[in-house]
Backbone as ProteinMPNN parsed JSONL, in Angstrom:
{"seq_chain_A": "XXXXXXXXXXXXXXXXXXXXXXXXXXXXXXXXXXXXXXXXXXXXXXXXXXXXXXXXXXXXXXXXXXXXXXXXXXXXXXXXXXXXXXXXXXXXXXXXXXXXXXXXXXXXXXXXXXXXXXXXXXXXXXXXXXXXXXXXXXXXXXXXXXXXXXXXXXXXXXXXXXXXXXXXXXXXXXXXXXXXXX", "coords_chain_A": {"N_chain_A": [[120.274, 16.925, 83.989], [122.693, 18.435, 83.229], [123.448, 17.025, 81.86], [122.946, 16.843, 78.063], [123.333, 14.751, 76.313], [122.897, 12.186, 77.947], [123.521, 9.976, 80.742], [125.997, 7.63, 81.018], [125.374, 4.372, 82.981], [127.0, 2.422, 84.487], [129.198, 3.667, 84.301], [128.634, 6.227, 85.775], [128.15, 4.829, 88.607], [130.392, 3.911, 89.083], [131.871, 6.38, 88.907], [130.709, 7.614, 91.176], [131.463, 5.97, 93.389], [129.922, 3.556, 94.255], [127.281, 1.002, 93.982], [126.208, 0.04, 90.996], [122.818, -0.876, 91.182], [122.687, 0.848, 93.4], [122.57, 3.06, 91.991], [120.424, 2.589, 89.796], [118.76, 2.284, 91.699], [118.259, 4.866, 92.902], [117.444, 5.901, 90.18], [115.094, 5.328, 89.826], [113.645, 6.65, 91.994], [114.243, 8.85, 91.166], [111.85, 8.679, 88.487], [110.028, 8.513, 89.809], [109.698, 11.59, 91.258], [109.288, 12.558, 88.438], [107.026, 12.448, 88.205], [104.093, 13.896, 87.082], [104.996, 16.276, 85.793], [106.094, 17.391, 82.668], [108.721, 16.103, 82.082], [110.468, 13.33, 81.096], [112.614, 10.266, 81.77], [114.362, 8.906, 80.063], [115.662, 5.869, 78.322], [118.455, 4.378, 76.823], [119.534, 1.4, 76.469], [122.561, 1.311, 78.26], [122.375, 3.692, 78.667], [121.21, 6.938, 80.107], [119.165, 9.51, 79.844], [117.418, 12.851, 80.248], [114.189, 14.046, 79.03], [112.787, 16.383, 77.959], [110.976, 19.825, 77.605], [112.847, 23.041, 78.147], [111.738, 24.795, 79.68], [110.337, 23.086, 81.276], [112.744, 21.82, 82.398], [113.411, 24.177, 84.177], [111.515, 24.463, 85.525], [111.963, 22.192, 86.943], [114.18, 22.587, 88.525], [113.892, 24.452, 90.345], [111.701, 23.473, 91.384], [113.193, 21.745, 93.029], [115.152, 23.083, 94.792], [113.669, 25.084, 95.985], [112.263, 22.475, 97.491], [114.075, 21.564, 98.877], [114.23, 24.282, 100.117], [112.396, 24.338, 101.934], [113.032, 21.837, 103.396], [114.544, 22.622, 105.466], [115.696, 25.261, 107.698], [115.904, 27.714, 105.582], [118.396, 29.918, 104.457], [119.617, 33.186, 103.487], [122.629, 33.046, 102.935], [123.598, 30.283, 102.606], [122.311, 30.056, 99.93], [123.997, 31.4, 98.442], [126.211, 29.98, 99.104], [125.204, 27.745, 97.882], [125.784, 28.819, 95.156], [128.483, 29.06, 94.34], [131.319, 28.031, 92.178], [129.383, 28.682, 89.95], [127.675, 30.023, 87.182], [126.746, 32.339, 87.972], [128.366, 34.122, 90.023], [128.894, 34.134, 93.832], [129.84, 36.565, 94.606], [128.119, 38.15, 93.476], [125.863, 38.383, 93.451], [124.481, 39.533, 95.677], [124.899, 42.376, 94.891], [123.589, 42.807, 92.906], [120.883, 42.014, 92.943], [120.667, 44.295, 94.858], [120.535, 46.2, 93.132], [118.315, 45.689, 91.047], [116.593, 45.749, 92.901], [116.332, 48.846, 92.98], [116.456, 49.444, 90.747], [113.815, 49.065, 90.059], [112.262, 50.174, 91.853], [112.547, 52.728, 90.23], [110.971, 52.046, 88.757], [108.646, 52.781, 89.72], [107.7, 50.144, 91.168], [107.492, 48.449, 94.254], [109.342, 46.204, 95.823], [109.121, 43.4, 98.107], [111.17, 41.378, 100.775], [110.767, 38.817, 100.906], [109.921, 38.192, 98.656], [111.995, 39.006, 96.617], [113.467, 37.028, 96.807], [112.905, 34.612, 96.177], [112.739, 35.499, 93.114], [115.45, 36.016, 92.767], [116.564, 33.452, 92.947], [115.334, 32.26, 90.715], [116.52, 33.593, 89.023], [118.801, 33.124, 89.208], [118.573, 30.558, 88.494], [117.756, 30.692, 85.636], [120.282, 32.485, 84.883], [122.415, 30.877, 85.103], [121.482, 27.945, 83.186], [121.557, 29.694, 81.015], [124.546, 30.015, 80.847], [125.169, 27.374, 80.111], [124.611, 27.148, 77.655], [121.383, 26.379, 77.242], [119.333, 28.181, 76.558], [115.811, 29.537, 76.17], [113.508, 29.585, 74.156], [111.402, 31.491, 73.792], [109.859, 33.695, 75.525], [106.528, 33.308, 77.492], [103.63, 33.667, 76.254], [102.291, 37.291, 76.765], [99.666, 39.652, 77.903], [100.529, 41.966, 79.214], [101.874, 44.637, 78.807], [104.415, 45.713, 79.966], [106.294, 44.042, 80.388], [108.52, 44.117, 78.551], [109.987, 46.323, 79.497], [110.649, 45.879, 81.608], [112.194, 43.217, 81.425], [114.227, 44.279, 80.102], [115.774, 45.676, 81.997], [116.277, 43.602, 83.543], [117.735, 41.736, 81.959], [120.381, 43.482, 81.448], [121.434, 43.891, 83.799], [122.165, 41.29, 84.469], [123.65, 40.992, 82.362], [125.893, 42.72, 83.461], [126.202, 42.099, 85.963], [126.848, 39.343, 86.337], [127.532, 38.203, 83.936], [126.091, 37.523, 81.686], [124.341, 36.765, 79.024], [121.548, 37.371, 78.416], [118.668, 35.798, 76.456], [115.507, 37.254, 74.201], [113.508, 35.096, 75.186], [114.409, 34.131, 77.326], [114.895, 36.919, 79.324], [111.762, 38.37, 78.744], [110.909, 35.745, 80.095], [111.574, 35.836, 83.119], [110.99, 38.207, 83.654], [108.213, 38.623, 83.208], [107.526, 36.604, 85.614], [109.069, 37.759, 87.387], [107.343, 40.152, 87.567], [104.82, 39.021, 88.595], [105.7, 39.294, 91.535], [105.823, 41.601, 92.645]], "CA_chain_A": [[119.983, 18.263, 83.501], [123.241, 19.178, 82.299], [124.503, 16.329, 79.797], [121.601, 16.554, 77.446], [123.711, 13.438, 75.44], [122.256, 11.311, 78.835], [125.056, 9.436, 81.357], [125.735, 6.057, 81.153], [124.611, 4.076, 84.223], [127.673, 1.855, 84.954], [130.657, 5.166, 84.342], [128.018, 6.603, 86.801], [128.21, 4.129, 89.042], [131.995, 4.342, 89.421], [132.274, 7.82, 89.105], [130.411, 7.785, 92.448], [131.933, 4.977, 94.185], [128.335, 2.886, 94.722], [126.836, -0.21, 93.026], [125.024, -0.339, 90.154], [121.836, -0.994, 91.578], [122.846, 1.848, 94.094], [121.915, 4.323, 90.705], [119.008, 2.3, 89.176], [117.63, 2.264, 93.013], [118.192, 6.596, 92.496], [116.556, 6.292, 88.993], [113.173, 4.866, 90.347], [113.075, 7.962, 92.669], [113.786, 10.33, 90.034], [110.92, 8.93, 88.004], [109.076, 8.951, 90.756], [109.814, 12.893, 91.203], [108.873, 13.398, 87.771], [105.346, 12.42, 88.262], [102.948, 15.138, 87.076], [105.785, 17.565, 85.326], [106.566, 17.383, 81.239], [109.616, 15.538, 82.061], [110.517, 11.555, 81.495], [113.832, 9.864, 81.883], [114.476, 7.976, 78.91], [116.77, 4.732, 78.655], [118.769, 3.214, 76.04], [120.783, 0.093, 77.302], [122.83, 1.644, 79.907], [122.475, 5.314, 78.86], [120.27, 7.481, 80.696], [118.662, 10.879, 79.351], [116.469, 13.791, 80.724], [113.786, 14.404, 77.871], [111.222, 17.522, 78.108], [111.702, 21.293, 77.282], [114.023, 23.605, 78.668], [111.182, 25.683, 80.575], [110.107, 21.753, 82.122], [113.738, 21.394, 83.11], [113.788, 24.871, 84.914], [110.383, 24.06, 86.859], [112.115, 21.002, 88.332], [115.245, 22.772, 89.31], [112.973, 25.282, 90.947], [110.796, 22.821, 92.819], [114.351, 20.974, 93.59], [115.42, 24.4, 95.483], [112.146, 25.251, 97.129], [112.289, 21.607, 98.312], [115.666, 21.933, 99.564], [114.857, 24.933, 101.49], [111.42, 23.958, 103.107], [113.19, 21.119, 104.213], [115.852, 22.884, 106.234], [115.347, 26.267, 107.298], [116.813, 28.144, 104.666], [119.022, 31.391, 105.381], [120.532, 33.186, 102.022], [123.696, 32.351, 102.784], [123.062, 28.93, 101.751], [121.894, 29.799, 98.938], [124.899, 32.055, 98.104], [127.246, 28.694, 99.135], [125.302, 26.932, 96.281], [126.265, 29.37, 93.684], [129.922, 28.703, 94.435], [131.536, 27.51, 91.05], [128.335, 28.5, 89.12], [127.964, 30.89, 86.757], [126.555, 33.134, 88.918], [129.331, 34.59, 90.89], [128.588, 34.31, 94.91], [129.969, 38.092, 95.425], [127.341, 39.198, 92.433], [123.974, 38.208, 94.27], [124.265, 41.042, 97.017], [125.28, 43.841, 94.243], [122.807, 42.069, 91.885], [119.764, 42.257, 94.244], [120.21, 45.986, 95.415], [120.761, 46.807, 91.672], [117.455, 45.379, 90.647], [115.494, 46.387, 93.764], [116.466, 50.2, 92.657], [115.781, 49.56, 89.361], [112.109, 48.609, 89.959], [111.756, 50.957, 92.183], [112.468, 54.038, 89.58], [109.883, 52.231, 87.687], [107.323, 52.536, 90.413], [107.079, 49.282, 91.683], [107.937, 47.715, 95.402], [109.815, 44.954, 95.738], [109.405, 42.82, 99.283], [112.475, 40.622, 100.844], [110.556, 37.636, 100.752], [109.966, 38.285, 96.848], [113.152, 38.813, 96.068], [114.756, 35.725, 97.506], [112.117, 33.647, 95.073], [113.075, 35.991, 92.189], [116.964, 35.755, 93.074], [116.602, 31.9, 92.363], [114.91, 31.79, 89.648], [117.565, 34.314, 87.957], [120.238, 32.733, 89.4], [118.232, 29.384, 87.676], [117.975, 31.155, 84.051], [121.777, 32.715, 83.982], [123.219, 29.223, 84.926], [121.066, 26.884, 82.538], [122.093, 30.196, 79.776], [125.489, 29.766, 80.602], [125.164, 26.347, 79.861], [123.715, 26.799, 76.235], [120.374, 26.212, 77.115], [118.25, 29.182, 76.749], [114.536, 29.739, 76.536], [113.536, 30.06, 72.971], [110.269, 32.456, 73.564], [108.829, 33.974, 76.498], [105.238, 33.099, 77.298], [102.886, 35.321, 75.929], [101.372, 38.063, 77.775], [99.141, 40.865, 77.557], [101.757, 42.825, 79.926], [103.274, 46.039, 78.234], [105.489, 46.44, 81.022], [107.372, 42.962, 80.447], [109.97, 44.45, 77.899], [110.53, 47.4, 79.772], [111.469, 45.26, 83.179], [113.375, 42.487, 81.091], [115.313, 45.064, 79.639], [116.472, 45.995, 83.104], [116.713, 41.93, 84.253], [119.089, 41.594, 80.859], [121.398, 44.324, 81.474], [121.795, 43.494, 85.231], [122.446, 39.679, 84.252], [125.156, 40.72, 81.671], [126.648, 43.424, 84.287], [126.947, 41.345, 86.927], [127.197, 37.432, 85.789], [128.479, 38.257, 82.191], [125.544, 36.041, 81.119], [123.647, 37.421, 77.895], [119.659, 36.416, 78.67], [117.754, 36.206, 75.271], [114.738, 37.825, 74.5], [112.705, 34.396, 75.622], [114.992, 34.437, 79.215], [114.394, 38.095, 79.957], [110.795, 38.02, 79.199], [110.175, 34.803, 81.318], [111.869, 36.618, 83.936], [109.521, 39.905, 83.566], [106.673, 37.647, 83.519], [107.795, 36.136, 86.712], [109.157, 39.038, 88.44], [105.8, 41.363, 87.867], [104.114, 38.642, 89.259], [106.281, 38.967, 92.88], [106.401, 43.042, 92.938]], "C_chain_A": [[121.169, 18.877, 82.766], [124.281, 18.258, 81.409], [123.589, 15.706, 79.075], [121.97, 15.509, 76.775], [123.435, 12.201, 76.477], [123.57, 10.977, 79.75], [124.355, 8.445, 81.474], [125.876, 5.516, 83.006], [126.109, 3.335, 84.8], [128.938, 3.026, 85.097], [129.788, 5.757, 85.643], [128.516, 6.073, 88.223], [129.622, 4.425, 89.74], [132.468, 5.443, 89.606], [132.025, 7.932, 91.097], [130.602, 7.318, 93.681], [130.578, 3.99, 94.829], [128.501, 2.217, 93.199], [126.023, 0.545, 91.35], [123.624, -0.089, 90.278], [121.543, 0.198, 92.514], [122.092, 2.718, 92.736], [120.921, 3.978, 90.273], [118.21, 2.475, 90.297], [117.404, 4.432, 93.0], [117.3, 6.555, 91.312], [115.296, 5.787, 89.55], [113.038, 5.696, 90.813], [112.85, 9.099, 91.896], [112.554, 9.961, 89.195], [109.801, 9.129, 88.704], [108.868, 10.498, 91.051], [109.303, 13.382, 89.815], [107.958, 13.223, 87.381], [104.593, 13.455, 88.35], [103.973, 16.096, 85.981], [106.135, 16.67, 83.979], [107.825, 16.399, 80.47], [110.043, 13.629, 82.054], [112.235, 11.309, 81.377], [113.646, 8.471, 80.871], [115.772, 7.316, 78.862], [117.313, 4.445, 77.265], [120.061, 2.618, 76.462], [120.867, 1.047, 78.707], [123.39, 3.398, 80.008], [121.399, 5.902, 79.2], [120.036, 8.869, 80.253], [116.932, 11.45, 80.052], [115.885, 14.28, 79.392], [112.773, 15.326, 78.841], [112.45, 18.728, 77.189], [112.41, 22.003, 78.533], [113.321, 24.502, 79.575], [111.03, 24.288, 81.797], [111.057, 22.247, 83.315], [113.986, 22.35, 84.644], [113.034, 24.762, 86.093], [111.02, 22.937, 87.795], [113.62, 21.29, 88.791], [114.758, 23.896, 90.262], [112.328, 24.621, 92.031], [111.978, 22.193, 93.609], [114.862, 21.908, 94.762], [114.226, 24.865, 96.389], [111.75, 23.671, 98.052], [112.979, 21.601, 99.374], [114.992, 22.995, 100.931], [113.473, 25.046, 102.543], [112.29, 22.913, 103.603], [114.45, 21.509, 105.301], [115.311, 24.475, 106.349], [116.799, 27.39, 106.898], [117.286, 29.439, 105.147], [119.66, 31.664, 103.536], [121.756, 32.955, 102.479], [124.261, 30.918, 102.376], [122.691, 28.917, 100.219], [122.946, 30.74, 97.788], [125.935, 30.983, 97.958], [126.6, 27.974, 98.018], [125.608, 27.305, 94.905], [127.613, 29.608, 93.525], [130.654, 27.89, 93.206], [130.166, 27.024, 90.017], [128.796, 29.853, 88.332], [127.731, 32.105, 86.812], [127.427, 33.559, 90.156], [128.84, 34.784, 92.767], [128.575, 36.067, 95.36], [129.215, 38.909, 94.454], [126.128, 39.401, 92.803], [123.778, 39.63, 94.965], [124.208, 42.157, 95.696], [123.93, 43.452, 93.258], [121.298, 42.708, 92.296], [119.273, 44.013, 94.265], [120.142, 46.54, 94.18], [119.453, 46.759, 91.012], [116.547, 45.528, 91.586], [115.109, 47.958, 93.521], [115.632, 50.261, 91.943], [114.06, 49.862, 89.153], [111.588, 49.92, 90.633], [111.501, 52.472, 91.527], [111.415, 53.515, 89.01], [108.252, 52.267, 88.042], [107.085, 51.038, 91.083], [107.968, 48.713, 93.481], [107.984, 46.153, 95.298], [110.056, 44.379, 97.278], [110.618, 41.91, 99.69], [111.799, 39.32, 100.373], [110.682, 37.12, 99.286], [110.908, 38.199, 96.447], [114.057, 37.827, 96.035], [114.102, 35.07, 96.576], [112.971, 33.917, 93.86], [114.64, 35.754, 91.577], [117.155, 34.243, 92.441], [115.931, 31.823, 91.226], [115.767, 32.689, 88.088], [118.664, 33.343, 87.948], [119.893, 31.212, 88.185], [118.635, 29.893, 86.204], [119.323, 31.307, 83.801], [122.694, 31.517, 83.865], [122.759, 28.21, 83.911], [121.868, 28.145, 80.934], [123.154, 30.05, 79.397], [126.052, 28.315, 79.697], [124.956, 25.854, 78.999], [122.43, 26.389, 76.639], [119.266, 27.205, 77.779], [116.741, 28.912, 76.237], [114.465, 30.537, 74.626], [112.51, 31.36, 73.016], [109.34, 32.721, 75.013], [107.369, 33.76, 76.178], [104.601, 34.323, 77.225], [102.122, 35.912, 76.759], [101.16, 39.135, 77.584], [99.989, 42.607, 78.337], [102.574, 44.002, 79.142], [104.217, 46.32, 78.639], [106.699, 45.392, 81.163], [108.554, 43.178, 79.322], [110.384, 45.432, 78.348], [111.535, 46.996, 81.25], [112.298, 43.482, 82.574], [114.371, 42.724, 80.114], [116.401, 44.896, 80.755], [116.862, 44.429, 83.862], [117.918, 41.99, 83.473], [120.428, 42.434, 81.349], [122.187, 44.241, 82.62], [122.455, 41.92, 84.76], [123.848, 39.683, 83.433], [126.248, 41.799, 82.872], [127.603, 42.513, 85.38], [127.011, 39.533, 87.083], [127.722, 37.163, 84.689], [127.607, 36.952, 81.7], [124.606, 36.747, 80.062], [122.174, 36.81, 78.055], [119.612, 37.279, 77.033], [116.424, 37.049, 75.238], [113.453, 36.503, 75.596], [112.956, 34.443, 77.43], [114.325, 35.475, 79.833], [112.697, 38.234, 79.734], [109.804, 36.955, 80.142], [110.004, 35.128, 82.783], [111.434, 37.874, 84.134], [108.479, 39.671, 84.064], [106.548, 37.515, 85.256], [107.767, 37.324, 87.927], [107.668, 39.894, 88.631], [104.438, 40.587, 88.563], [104.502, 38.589, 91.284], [105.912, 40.283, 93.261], [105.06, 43.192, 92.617]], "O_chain_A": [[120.97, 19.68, 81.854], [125.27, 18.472, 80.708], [123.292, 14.514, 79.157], [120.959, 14.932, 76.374], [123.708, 11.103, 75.992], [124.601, 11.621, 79.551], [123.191, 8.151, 81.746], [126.343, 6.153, 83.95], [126.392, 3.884, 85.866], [129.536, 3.094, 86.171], [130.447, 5.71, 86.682], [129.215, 6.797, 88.931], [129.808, 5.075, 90.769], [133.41, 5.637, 90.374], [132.844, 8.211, 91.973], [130.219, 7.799, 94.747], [130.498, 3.873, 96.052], [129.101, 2.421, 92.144], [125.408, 1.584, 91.112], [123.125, 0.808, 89.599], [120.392, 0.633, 92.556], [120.872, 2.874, 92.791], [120.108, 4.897, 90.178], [117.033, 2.792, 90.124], [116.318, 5.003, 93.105], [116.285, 7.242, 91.431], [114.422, 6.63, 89.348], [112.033, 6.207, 90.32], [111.946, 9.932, 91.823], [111.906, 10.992, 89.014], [108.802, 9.757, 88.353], [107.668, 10.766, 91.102], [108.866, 14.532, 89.8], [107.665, 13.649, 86.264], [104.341, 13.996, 89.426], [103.241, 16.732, 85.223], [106.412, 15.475, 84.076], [108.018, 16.051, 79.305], [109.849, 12.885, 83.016], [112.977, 12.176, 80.916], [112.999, 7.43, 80.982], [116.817, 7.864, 79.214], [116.416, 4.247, 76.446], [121.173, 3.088, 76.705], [120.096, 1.385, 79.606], [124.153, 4.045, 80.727], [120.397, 5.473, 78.628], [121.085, 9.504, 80.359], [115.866, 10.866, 80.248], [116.635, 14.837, 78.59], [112.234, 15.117, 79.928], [113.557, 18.745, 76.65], [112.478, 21.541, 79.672], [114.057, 25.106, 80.355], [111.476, 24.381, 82.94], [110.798, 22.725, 84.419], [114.416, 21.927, 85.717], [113.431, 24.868, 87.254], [110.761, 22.751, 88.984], [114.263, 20.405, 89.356], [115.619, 24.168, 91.098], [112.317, 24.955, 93.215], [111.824, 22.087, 94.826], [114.976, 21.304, 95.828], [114.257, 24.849, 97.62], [111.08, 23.697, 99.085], [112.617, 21.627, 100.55], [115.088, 22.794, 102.142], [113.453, 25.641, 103.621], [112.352, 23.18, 104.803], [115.162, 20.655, 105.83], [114.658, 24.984, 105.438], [117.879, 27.708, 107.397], [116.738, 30.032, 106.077], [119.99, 30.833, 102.689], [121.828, 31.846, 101.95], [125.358, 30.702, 101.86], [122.773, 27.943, 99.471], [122.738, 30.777, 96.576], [126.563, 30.92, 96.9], [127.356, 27.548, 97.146], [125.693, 26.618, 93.887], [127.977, 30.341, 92.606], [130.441, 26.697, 93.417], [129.866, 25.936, 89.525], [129.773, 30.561, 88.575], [128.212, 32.954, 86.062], [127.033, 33.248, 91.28], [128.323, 35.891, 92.921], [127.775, 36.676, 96.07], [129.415, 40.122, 94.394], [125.422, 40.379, 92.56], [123.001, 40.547, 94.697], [123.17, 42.817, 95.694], [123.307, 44.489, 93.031], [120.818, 43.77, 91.899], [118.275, 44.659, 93.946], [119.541, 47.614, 94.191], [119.238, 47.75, 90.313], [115.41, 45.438, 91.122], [113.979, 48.395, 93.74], [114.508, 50.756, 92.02], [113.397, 50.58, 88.404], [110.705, 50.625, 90.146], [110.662, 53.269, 91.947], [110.636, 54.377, 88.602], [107.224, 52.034, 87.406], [105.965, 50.943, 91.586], [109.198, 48.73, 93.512], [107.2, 45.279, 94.93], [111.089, 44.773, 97.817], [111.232, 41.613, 98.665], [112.317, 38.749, 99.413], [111.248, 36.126, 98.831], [111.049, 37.221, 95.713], [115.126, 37.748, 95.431], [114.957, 34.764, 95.745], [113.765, 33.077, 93.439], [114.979, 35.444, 90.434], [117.899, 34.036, 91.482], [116.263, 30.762, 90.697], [115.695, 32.546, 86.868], [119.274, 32.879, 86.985], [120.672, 30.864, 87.298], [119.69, 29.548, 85.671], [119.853, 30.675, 82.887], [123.455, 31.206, 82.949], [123.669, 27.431, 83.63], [122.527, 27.646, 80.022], [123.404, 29.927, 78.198], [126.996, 28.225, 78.912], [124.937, 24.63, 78.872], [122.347, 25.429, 75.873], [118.632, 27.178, 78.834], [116.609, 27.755, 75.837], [115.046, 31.489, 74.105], [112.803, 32.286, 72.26], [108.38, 32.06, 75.408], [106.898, 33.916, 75.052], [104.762, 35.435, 77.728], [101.325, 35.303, 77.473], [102.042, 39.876, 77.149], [99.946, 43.796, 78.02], [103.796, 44.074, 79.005], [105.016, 47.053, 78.058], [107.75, 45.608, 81.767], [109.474, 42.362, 79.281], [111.375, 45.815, 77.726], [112.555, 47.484, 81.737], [112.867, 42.748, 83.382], [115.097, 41.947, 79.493], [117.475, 44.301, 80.67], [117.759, 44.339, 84.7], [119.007, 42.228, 83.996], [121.463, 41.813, 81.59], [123.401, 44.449, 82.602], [123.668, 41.873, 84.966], [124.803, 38.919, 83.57], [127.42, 41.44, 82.993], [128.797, 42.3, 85.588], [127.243, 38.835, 88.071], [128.3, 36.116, 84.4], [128.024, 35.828, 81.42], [123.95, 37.578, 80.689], [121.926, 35.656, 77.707], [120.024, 38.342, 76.567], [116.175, 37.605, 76.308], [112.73, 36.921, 76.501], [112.191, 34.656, 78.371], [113.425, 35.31, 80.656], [112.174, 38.197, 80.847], [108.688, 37.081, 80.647], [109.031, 34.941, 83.513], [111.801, 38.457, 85.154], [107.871, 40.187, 85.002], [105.754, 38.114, 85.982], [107.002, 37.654, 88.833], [107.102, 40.156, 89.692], [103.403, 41.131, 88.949], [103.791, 38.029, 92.118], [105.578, 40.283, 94.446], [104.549, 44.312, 92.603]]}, "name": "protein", "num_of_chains": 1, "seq": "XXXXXXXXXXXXXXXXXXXXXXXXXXXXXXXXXXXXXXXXXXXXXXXXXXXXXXXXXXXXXXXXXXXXXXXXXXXXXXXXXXXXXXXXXXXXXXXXXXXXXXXXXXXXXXXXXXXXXXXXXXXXXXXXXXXXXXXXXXXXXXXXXXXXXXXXXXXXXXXXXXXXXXXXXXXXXXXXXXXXXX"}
């Protein structure tokens, strides 16, 4: 997901201290994981690449995280320790959160805990893949009037407290999303 030029299989290999076969026996699982989703793992020789779009990529770092935390029971603090040298600052989530629970709320809407912990990840997903150069060319379309008025308020929060600039495609995905939790 994040060296769209692919990684070669044997530097791999070594990087990680494991065989060879140790990583091709990992690549069979990952294609196996990306059974059903937009995404294929494409080969040449002994370079390896993640092909789809950039919304794909976010769905399977999404289901990767919701896997994660059915299989363990999840606590946010965990999920604060994974944003530890991201570009999402660990001490920005908490201020982040109450900042954007307000928000919603001047605009009339209630926001539940459970909701927010979804929502939380799937920001924290967008400002890290933005940081990363790979933004979201065009929010999906929707009859919603109210999705530029609440990914105004996502944007402004995102550059406040992550110093991460969401586009218009980011902050409307994230509107979309959110007005479906609240």
């Amino acid at each position: 997901l994040d060296v769209p030029e692919g990684i070669d299989v044997f530097e791999m290999a070594d990087r990680l201290h494991v065989s060879e076969a140790t990583v091709e026996s990992d690549l069979s699982r990952v294609r196996g994981l990306l059974d059903g989703t937009e995404l294929t793992l494409g080969r040449d020789r002994e370079v390896v690449r993640l092909r789809g779009t950039e919304a794909a990529q976010r769905r399977l770092l999404s289901r990767l995280a919701h896997d994660e935390m059915d299989a363990a029971s999840f606590h946010p603090e965990t999920f604060r320790r994974a944003l530890a040298a991201t570009a999402v600052g660990v001490d920005s989530v908490a201020p982040f959160k109450s900042d954007l629970v307000r928000e919603l709320g001047v605009l009339g809407y209630y926001v539940n805990e459970l909701a927010i912990s979804d929502v939380l990840l799937h920001i924290a997903i967008a400002a890290e893949r933005v940081a990363a150069g790979h933004a979201l060319d065009s929010a999906p379309p929707s009859a919603r009037e109210e999705i530029p008025q609440v990914g105004a308020v996502i944007a402004r929060l995102a550059q406040e407290h992550f110093a991460v600039t969401l586009g218009d495609g980011d902050s409307g995905h994230l509107a979309s999303l959110v007005l479906t939790r609240i």
